[in-house]
Amino acid sequence: MALTTIKDKPRALAPRDHEVLRALGRGLTNTEIAAALAMPTTTVARHVGRILSTLGLRDRAAAIVYAFDHGIVTPGRPLKAAVREPAPRLRISVLGPLRAWRGRQPLDLGPVRQQALFAALVLRPDVTVSQRELLDGVWGPEPPAGNVVPVYVYRLRKCLHPGGHRPDPVISRDKWGYRLPSGGMSVDSARMEEIAAEAGAAERAGDLVEAVSGCTRALGLFQGEPLAGLSGPFAEVERLRLTERRMALAQQKAQGQLRLGRHSQAIDELLSLTSEHPHCEPVAALLMRALHGSGRRADALAVFTRTRRRLIDDLDVEPGETLLRAQRAVLRR
């Protein structure tokens, strides 16, 4: 009787790790993997290290053998063959107006409410969201009558696979609700958090130059107001959360620049932030430090006077200790 060998995929690996392992099995270098999977070479290197560690493999050669032994790479195909043949990856941007691409092809996500429903799934990947939650998150206390959620999901499934070249519906459904798996898509907000985590790790390790660089890359992913133009309670809450995240990254970057003595480099971005958020005392204090460090003492004191006036006129409050401490530092030269 013939024996059949079942070759299971290593379940401990994340979907993106499987893609990198498949590329490793085909003999691709880190640079070739980065080009094929549209990710930085530094990220590829981290995936490779995690794969070797998780699977207990000695080196890249062992990873190639592992990929063949477990059916991840089919014997007989050229090692330098393309990494994958399926439909192009779904890319989604929420750090600005909601947009999506299938590979390089932009997708039409339909009317605003339909986009808001899509955003409610995108920003909760791998989580089953009930129809009630979607109605509340997109329409609030006055949801429409009828089965509008299934209709919008049906339309989104068609939008996300233009031409119908794959049967995969992207948005799955069970008796509890709807779910958008993270494995088949990349979202700029998730990438932003990855880079921000790397910047935080660099700062804790004392590498301020890399920390500032990481914050700059993370901030560069923002393309305006997050989820611009989308209505509904969910979009409003997420817009506020992502805006606050952007502010925190900008402050982290400015603090790193000041610690490095790059006062003049921090000024323009801090001026823009104080214009957008005139009541934010920590940002005003950072701007005062940057101006004072650049030899612009009078301008630094003018920031305090202007911010204090706005706080009193608009909010009827005096400046807090953060801004007062910055003023005292400038006055003491």
mmCIF file of C-alpha atoms in Angstrom:
data_model
loop_
_atom_site.group_PDB
_atom_site.id
_atom_site.type_symbol
_atom_site.label_atom_id
_atom_site.label_comp_id
_atom_site.label_asym_id
_atom_site.label_seq_id
_atom_site.Cartn_x
_atom_site.Cartn_y
_atom_site.Cartn_z
ATOM 1 C CA MET A 1 0.000 0.000 0.000
ATOM 2 C CA ALA A 2 1.413 3.409 -0.994
ATOM 3 C CA LEU A 3 2.132 5.833 1.778
ATOM 4 C CA THR A 4 0.959 9.448 1.509
ATOM 5 C CA THR A 5 2.920 12.190 3.197
ATOM 6 C CA ILE A 6 0.933 15.206 4.313
ATOM 7 C CA LYS A 7 3.029 18.346 4.324
ATOM 8 C CA ASP A 8 1.529 20.919 6.613
ATOM 9 C CA LYS A 9 2.407 24.572 6.632
ATOM 10 C CA PRO A 10 4.148 25.729 9.818
ATOM 11 C CA ARG A 11 1.243 27.176 11.764
ATOM 12 C CA ALA A 12 3.474 29.239 14.032
ATOM 13 C CA LEU A 13 4.302 31.644 11.192
ATOM 14 C CA ALA A 14 2.225 34.692 10.315
ATOM 15 C CA PRO A 15 0.868 35.008 6.727
ATOM 16 C CA ARG A 16 3.558 37.551 5.779
ATOM 17 C CA ASP A 17 6.230 35.218 7.166
ATOM 18 C CA HIS A 18 4.897 32.452 4.887
ATOM 19 C CA GLU A 19 5.347 34.719 1.874
ATOM 20 C CA VAL A 20 8.928 35.501 2.854
ATOM 21 C CA LEU A 21 9.636 31.810 3.535
ATOM 22 C CA ARG A 22 8.270 30.927 0.080
ATOM 23 C CA ALA A 23 10.608 33.500 -1.434
ATOM 24 C CA LEU A 24 13.522 32.146 0.614
ATOM 25 C CA GLY A 25 12.721 28.669 -0.644
ATOM 26 C CA ARG A 26 13.033 29.938 -4.209
ATOM 27 C CA GLY A 27 16.511 31.259 -3.487
ATOM 28 C CA LEU A 28 15.726 34.977 -3.600
ATOM 29 C CA THR A 29 17.961 37.484 -1.831
ATOM 30 C CA ASN A 30 16.595 39.993 0.667
ATOM 31 C CA THR A 31 16.694 42.710 -1.991
ATOM 32 C CA GLU A 32 14.742 40.538 -4.456
ATOM 33 C CA ILE A 33 12.202 39.617 -1.769
ATOM 34 C CA ALA A 34 11.746 43.291 -0.876
ATOM 35 C CA ALA A 35 11.048 44.159 -4.523
ATOM 36 C CA ALA A 36 8.665 41.234 -5.004
ATOM 37 C CA LEU A 37 6.673 41.814 -1.807
ATOM 38 C CA ALA A 38 6.826 45.631 -1.791
ATOM 39 C CA MET A 39 8.455 45.981 1.633
ATOM 40 C CA PRO A 40 11.723 47.537 2.878
ATOM 41 C CA THR A 41 14.799 45.305 2.991
ATOM 42 C CA THR A 42 15.088 45.969 6.735
ATOM 43 C CA THR A 43 11.612 44.513 7.202
ATOM 44 C CA VAL A 44 12.545 41.497 5.082
ATOM 45 C CA ALA A 45 15.595 40.944 7.291
ATOM 46 C CA ARG A 46 13.388 40.966 10.394
ATOM 47 C CA HIS A 47 11.005 38.450 8.812
ATOM 48 C CA VAL A 48 13.927 36.190 7.892
ATOM 49 C CA GLY A 49 15.309 36.353 11.428
ATOM 50 C CA ARG A 50 11.891 35.575 12.905
ATOM 51 C CA ILE A 51 11.399 32.635 10.530
ATOM 52 C CA LEU A 52 14.758 31.098 11.392
ATOM 53 C CA SER A 53 14.152 31.594 15.120
ATOM 54 C CA THR A 54 10.557 30.312 15.101
ATOM 55 C CA LEU A 55 11.335 27.207 13.064
ATOM 56 C CA GLY A 56 14.682 26.533 14.766
ATOM 57 C CA LEU A 57 16.608 26.732 11.500
ATOM 58 C CA ARG A 58 20.335 27.311 11.313
ATOM 59 C CA ASP A 59 20.589 29.536 8.235
ATOM 60 C CA ARG A 60 19.028 30.423 4.863
ATOM 61 C CA ALA A 61 20.127 27.134 3.352
ATOM 62 C CA ALA A 62 18.190 25.278 6.046
ATOM 63 C CA ALA A 63 15.168 27.491 5.282
ATOM 64 C CA ILE A 64 15.332 26.473 1.607
ATOM 65 C CA VAL A 65 15.387 22.800 2.554
ATOM 66 C CA TYR A 66 12.521 23.338 4.981
ATOM 67 C CA ALA A 67 10.431 25.084 2.309
ATOM 68 C CA PHE A 68 10.878 22.169 -0.097
ATOM 69 C CA ASP A 69 10.288 19.508 2.566
ATOM 70 C CA HIS A 70 7.000 21.108 3.642
ATOM 71 C CA GLY A 71 5.613 21.717 0.175
ATOM 72 C CA ILE A 72 5.911 25.499 0.458
ATOM 73 C CA VAL A 73 8.005 25.489 -2.712
ATOM 74 C CA THR A 74 7.208 23.035 -5.502
ATOM 75 C CA PRO A 75 10.233 21.046 -6.738
ATOM 76 C CA GLY A 76 11.019 21.378 -10.397
ATOM 77 C CA ARG A 77 10.262 25.071 -10.732
ATOM 78 C CA PRO A 78 13.140 27.534 -11.270
ATOM 79 C CA LEU A 79 14.475 28.940 -8.029
ATOM 80 C CA LYS A 80 14.294 32.496 -9.307
ATOM 81 C CA ALA A 81 10.669 32.201 -10.338
ATOM 82 C CA ALA A 82 8.192 34.849 -9.242
ATOM 83 C CA VAL A 83 7.321 34.651 -5.596
ATOM 84 C CA ARG A 84 3.582 34.337 -6.102
ATOM 85 C CA GLU A 85 1.065 34.218 -8.864
ATOM 86 C CA PRO A 86 -2.230 35.069 -7.110
ATOM 87 C CA ALA A 87 -4.051 38.348 -7.507
ATOM 88 C CA PRO A 88 -2.087 41.454 -6.478
ATOM 89 C CA ARG A 89 -2.169 42.411 -2.834
ATOM 90 C CA LEU A 90 -4.879 44.736 -1.533
ATOM 91 C CA ARG A 91 -3.446 48.032 -0.247
ATOM 92 C CA ILE A 92 -5.541 50.396 1.841
ATOM 93 C CA SER A 93 -4.881 53.936 3.026
ATOM 94 C CA VAL A 94 -6.750 55.506 5.955
ATOM 95 C CA LEU A 95 -4.177 58.173 6.895
ATOM 96 C CA GLY A 96 -5.939 60.651 4.651
ATOM 97 C CA PRO A 97 -8.988 60.101 2.420
ATOM 98 C CA LEU A 98 -9.938 56.410 2.395
ATOM 99 C CA ARG A 99 -8.388 54.791 -0.684
ATOM 100 C CA ALA A 100 -7.636 51.269 -1.858
ATOM 101 C CA TRP A 101 -5.624 49.616 -4.623
ATOM 102 C CA ARG A 102 -5.424 46.096 -6.001
ATOM 103 C CA GLY A 103 -1.767 46.044 -6.922
ATOM 104 C CA ARG A 104 -1.371 49.355 -8.758
ATOM 105 C CA GLN A 105 -4.999 49.615 -9.794
ATOM 106 C CA PRO A 106 -7.046 52.117 -7.759
ATOM 107 C CA LEU A 107 -10.421 50.820 -6.603
ATOM 108 C CA ASP A 108 -13.754 52.630 -6.524
ATOM 109 C CA LEU A 109 -15.126 52.053 -3.017
ATOM 110 C CA GLY A 110 -18.525 53.510 -3.775
ATOM 111 C CA PRO A 111 -20.585 56.115 -1.873
ATOM 112 C CA VAL A 112 -19.480 57.704 1.395
ATOM 113 C CA ARG A 113 -21.553 55.493 3.721
ATOM 114 C CA GLN A 114 -20.260 52.389 1.978
ATOM 115 C CA GLN A 115 -16.705 53.669 2.459
ATOM 116 C CA ALA A 116 -17.427 54.312 6.138
ATOM 117 C CA LEU A 117 -18.623 50.725 6.525
ATOM 118 C CA PHE A 118 -15.457 49.481 4.823
ATOM 119 C CA ALA A 119 -13.329 51.610 7.177
ATOM 120 C CA ALA A 120 -15.145 50.081 10.161
ATOM 121 C CA LEU A 121 -13.928 46.656 9.007
ATOM 122 C CA VAL A 122 -10.447 47.732 7.875
ATOM 123 C CA LEU A 123 -9.592 49.273 11.244
ATOM 124 C CA ARG A 124 -10.728 46.147 13.107
ATOM 125 C CA PRO A 125 -8.880 43.445 11.138
ATOM 126 C CA ASP A 126 -9.504 39.809 12.065
ATOM 127 C CA VAL A 127 -12.407 40.882 14.300
ATOM 128 C CA THR A 128 -15.982 39.830 13.601
ATOM 129 C CA VAL A 129 -18.152 42.954 13.593
ATOM 130 C CA SER A 130 -21.895 42.464 13.986
ATOM 131 C CA GLN A 131 -24.453 44.069 11.713
ATOM 132 C CA ARG A 132 -25.720 46.057 14.709
ATOM 133 C CA GLU A 133 -22.229 47.431 15.386
ATOM 134 C CA LEU A 134 -21.831 48.453 11.756
ATOM 135 C CA LEU A 135 -25.196 50.213 11.744
ATOM 136 C CA ASP A 136 -24.369 52.075 14.955
ATOM 137 C CA GLY A 137 -20.841 52.931 13.818
ATOM 138 C CA VAL A 138 -21.779 54.209 10.363
ATOM 139 C CA TRP A 139 -25.260 55.707 10.846
ATOM 140 C CA GLY A 140 -25.435 56.366 14.586
ATOM 141 C CA PRO A 141 -28.784 56.523 16.405
ATOM 142 C CA GLU A 142 -30.857 56.755 13.207
ATOM 143 C CA PRO A 143 -29.927 53.742 11.031
ATOM 144 C CA PRO A 144 -31.748 53.227 7.719
ATOM 145 C CA ALA A 145 -34.477 50.664 7.286
ATOM 146 C CA GLY A 146 -33.852 47.498 5.294
ATOM 147 C CA ASN A 147 -30.820 45.266 4.783
ATOM 148 C CA VAL A 148 -28.421 48.002 3.806
ATOM 149 C CA VAL A 149 -25.365 46.353 5.437
ATOM 150 C CA PRO A 150 -25.502 43.126 3.350
ATOM 151 C CA VAL A 151 -26.044 45.221 0.226
ATOM 152 C CA TYR A 152 -23.000 47.392 0.950
ATOM 153 C CA VAL A 153 -20.872 44.337 1.758
ATOM 154 C CA TYR A 154 -21.914 42.717 -1.518
ATOM 155 C CA ARG A 155 -20.927 45.851 -3.432
ATOM 156 C CA LEU A 156 -17.616 46.114 -1.582
ATOM 157 C CA ARG A 157 -16.750 42.523 -2.442
ATOM 158 C CA LYS A 158 -17.214 43.369 -6.113
ATOM 159 C CA CYS A 159 -15.234 46.609 -5.756
ATOM 160 C CA LEU A 160 -12.312 44.856 -4.090
ATOM 161 C CA HIS A 161 -11.924 42.347 -6.933
ATOM 162 C CA PRO A 162 -12.355 44.306 -10.165
ATOM 163 C CA GLY A 163 -12.917 41.979 -13.114
ATOM 164 C CA GLY A 164 -13.853 39.118 -10.803
ATOM 165 C CA HIS A 165 -10.468 37.435 -11.255
ATOM 166 C CA ARG A 166 -10.634 35.734 -7.833
ATOM 167 C CA PRO A 167 -13.473 33.942 -6.078
ATOM 168 C CA ASP A 168 -12.242 35.033 -2.636
ATOM 169 C CA PRO A 169 -14.870 37.484 -1.288
ATOM 170 C CA VAL A 170 -12.260 39.308 0.904
ATOM 171 C CA ILE A 171 -14.967 40.160 3.460
ATOM 172 C CA SER A 172 -16.093 36.960 5.167
ATOM 173 C CA ARG A 173 -19.338 36.378 7.032
ATOM 174 C CA ASP A 174 -20.537 34.036 9.747
ATOM 175 C CA LYS A 175 -23.550 33.986 12.069
ATOM 176 C CA TRP A 176 -21.937 36.661 14.259
ATOM 177 C CA GLY A 177 -21.220 39.240 11.568
ATOM 178 C CA TYR A 178 -18.581 40.330 9.060
ATOM 179 C CA ARG A 179 -14.825 40.032 9.182
ATOM 180 C CA LEU A 180 -11.908 41.358 7.124
ATOM 181 C CA PRO A 181 -8.810 39.113 7.455
ATOM 182 C CA SER A 182 -5.513 40.965 7.704
ATOM 183 C CA GLY A 183 -3.508 38.382 5.802
ATOM 184 C CA GLY A 184 -4.444 39.536 2.321
ATOM 185 C CA MET A 185 -4.070 43.267 2.769
ATOM 186 C CA SER A 186 -1.707 46.005 3.908
ATOM 187 C CA VAL A 187 -2.984 49.111 5.690
ATOM 188 C CA ASP A 188 -0.919 52.275 6.054
ATOM 189 C CA SER A 189 -2.023 52.805 9.673
ATOM 190 C CA ALA A 190 -0.664 49.364 10.605
ATOM 191 C CA ARG A 191 2.600 50.146 8.818
ATOM 192 C CA MET A 192 2.752 53.467 10.670
ATOM 193 C CA GLU A 193 2.476 51.672 14.002
ATOM 194 C CA GLU A 194 5.231 49.228 13.007
ATOM 195 C CA ILE A 195 7.605 52.084 12.169
ATOM 196 C CA ALA A 196 6.613 53.982 15.325
ATOM 197 C CA ALA A 197 7.401 50.905 17.422
ATOM 198 C CA GLU A 198 10.824 50.676 15.770
ATOM 199 C CA ALA A 199 11.428 54.369 16.507
ATOM 200 C CA GLY A 200 10.450 53.843 20.135
ATOM 201 C CA ALA A 201 12.820 50.906 20.433
ATOM 202 C CA ALA A 202 15.641 52.964 18.924
ATOM 203 C CA GLU A 203 14.975 55.788 21.384
ATOM 204 C CA ARG A 204 15.037 53.414 24.336
ATOM 205 C CA ALA A 205 18.326 52.026 23.048
ATOM 206 C CA GLY A 206 19.779 55.531 22.936
ATOM 207 C CA ASP A 207 19.876 55.816 19.139
ATOM 208 C CA LEU A 208 18.217 59.220 18.769
ATOM 209 C CA VAL A 209 19.198 59.603 15.120
ATOM 210 C CA GLU A 210 17.343 56.406 14.169
ATOM 211 C CA ALA A 211 14.427 57.356 16.420
ATOM 212 C CA VAL A 212 14.001 60.714 14.670
ATOM 213 C CA SER A 213 14.343 59.033 11.284
ATOM 214 C CA GLY A 214 11.673 56.488 12.215
ATOM 215 C CA CYS A 215 9.267 59.195 13.382
ATOM 216 C CA THR A 216 9.846 61.037 10.108
ATOM 217 C CA ARG A 217 8.987 57.922 8.081
ATOM 218 C CA ALA A 218 5.880 57.240 10.153
ATOM 219 C CA LEU A 219 4.677 60.832 9.811
ATOM 220 C CA GLY A 220 5.325 60.683 6.069
ATOM 221 C CA LEU A 221 2.541 58.106 5.723
ATOM 222 C CA PHE A 222 -0.084 60.697 6.678
ATOM 223 C CA GLN A 223 -1.693 62.265 3.615
ATOM 224 C CA GLY A 224 -3.917 64.813 5.314
ATOM 225 C CA GLU A 225 -6.732 64.346 7.809
ATOM 226 C CA PRO A 226 -7.299 60.631 8.541
ATOM 227 C CA LEU A 227 -10.514 59.245 7.016
ATOM 228 C CA ALA A 228 -11.199 62.667 5.544
ATOM 229 C CA GLY A 229 -14.799 63.148 4.454
ATOM 230 C CA LEU A 230 -16.197 60.036 6.152
ATOM 231 C CA SER A 231 -19.142 60.482 8.510
ATOM 232 C CA GLY A 232 -20.500 58.403 11.369
ATOM 233 C CA PRO A 233 -19.496 57.808 15.007
ATOM 234 C CA PHE A 234 -16.857 55.190 14.200
ATOM 235 C CA ALA A 235 -15.064 57.365 11.633
ATOM 236 C CA GLU A 236 -15.137 60.346 13.990
ATOM 237 C CA VAL A 237 -13.593 58.392 16.869
ATOM 238 C CA GLU A 238 -10.907 56.854 14.636
ATOM 239 C CA ARG A 239 -10.137 60.202 13.041
ATOM 240 C CA LEU A 240 -9.538 61.677 16.511
ATOM 241 C CA ARG A 241 -7.405 58.681 17.564
ATOM 242 C CA LEU A 242 -5.212 58.813 14.458
ATOM 243 C CA THR A 243 -4.871 62.602 14.673
ATOM 244 C CA GLU A 244 -3.700 62.283 18.284
ATOM 245 C CA ARG A 245 -1.283 59.550 17.181
ATOM 246 C CA ARG A 246 0.135 61.909 14.586
ATOM 247 C CA MET A 247 0.545 64.628 17.219
ATOM 248 C CA ALA A 248 2.342 62.235 19.563
ATOM 249 C CA LEU A 249 4.757 61.178 16.811
ATOM 250 C CA ALA A 250 5.442 64.786 15.872
ATOM 251 C CA GLN A 251 6.224 65.653 19.496
ATOM 252 C CA GLN A 252 8.453 62.588 19.839
ATOM 253 C CA LYS A 253 10.329 63.620 16.697
ATOM 254 C CA ALA A 254 10.736 67.224 17.884
ATOM 255 C CA GLN A 255 11.980 66.121 21.295
ATOM 256 C CA GLY A 256 14.562 63.910 19.603
ATOM 257 C CA GLN A 257 15.674 66.759 17.334
ATOM 258 C CA LEU A 258 16.080 69.098 20.301
ATOM 259 C CA ARG A 259 18.088 66.519 22.226
ATOM 260 C CA LEU A 260 20.329 66.184 19.170
ATOM 261 C CA GLY A 261 20.741 69.963 18.991
ATOM 262 C CA ARG A 262 18.806 70.212 15.714
ATOM 263 C CA HIS A 263 16.763 73.200 16.878
ATOM 264 C CA SER A 264 16.357 74.908 13.513
ATOM 265 C CA GLN A 265 15.193 71.669 11.865
ATOM 266 C CA ALA A 266 12.325 71.351 14.333
ATOM 267 C CA ILE A 267 10.941 74.863 13.957
ATOM 268 C CA ASP A 268 8.942 74.627 10.702
ATOM 269 C CA GLU A 269 7.048 71.480 11.683
ATOM 270 C CA LEU A 270 6.324 72.832 15.153
ATOM 271 C CA LEU A 271 5.054 76.110 13.688
ATOM 272 C CA SER A 272 2.649 74.124 11.529
ATOM 273 C CA LEU A 273 1.481 72.100 14.527
ATOM 274 C CA THR A 274 0.862 75.162 16.684
ATOM 275 C CA SER A 275 -1.165 76.656 13.847
ATOM 276 C CA GLU A 276 -3.323 73.506 13.623
ATOM 277 C CA HIS A 277 -3.554 73.062 17.420
ATOM 278 C CA PRO A 278 -3.260 76.538 18.989
ATOM 279 C CA HIS A 279 -4.303 75.317 22.451
ATOM 280 C CA CYS A 280 -1.762 72.482 22.697
ATOM 281 C CA GLU A 281 0.663 73.621 25.382
ATOM 282 C CA PRO A 282 3.255 70.810 24.968
ATOM 283 C CA VAL A 283 3.697 71.686 21.276
ATOM 284 C CA ALA A 284 3.968 75.404 22.071
ATOM 285 C CA ALA A 285 6.583 74.613 24.734
ATOM 286 C CA LEU A 286 8.611 72.570 22.240
ATOM 287 C CA LEU A 287 8.443 75.441 19.741
ATOM 288 C CA MET A 288 9.696 77.834 22.391
ATOM 289 C CA ARG A 289 12.629 75.525 23.114
ATOM 290 C CA ALA A 290 13.444 75.201 19.418
ATOM 291 C CA LEU A 291 13.325 78.959 18.819
ATOM 292 C CA HIS A 292 15.355 79.707 21.930
ATOM 293 C CA GLY A 293 17.930 77.076 20.948
ATOM 294 C CA SER A 294 18.232 78.756 17.537
ATOM 295 C CA GLY A 295 18.978 82.111 19.139
ATOM 296 C CA ARG A 296 15.490 83.522 18.622
ATOM 297 C CA ARG A 297 14.662 84.424 22.229
ATOM 298 C CA ALA A 298 12.145 87.154 21.389
ATOM 299 C CA ASP A 299 10.243 84.823 19.049
ATOM 300 C CA ALA A 300 10.143 82.149 21.751
ATOM 301 C CA LEU A 301 8.610 84.590 24.239
ATOM 302 C CA ALA A 302 6.133 85.730 21.573
ATOM 303 C CA VAL A 303 4.927 82.109 21.271
ATOM 304 C CA PHE A 304 4.198 82.095 25.004
ATOM 305 C CA THR A 305 2.297 85.394 24.823
ATOM 306 C CA ARG A 306 0.263 84.269 21.817
ATOM 307 C CA THR A 307 -0.584 80.868 23.285
ATOM 308 C CA ARG A 308 -1.530 82.366 26.657
ATOM 309 C CA ARG A 309 -3.870 84.831 24.936
ATOM 310 C CA ARG A 310 -5.564 82.047 22.967
ATOM 311 C CA LEU A 311 -6.031 79.932 26.097
ATOM 312 C CA ILE A 312 -7.592 82.824 27.997
ATOM 313 C CA ASP A 313 -9.780 84.089 25.149
ATOM 314 C CA ASP A 314 -10.977 80.697 23.875
ATOM 315 C CA LEU A 315 -10.950 78.472 26.960
ATOM 316 C CA ASP A 316 -10.840 80.939 29.857
ATOM 317 C CA VAL A 317 -7.813 79.204 31.403
ATOM 318 C CA GLU A 318 -4.261 80.249 32.223
ATOM 319 C CA PRO A 319 -1.250 78.307 30.894
ATOM 320 C CA GLY A 320 -0.270 75.160 32.748
ATOM 321 C CA GLU A 321 3.069 74.218 34.258
ATOM 322 C CA THR A 322 4.496 72.881 30.959
ATOM 323 C CA LEU A 323 4.251 76.242 29.215
ATOM 324 C CA LEU A 324 5.227 78.235 32.305
ATOM 325 C CA ARG A 325 8.342 76.109 32.744
ATOM 326 C CA ALA A 326 9.312 76.766 29.109
ATOM 327 C CA GLN A 327 8.836 80.515 29.657
ATOM 328 C CA ARG A 328 11.028 80.485 32.776
ATOM 329 C CA ALA A 329 13.746 78.600 30.908
ATOM 330 C CA VAL A 330 13.780 81.205 28.146
ATOM 331 C CA LEU A 331 13.771 84.125 30.593
ATOM 332 C CA ARG A 332 16.733 82.577 32.450
ATOM 333 C CA ARG A 333 18.508 82.243 29.113
#
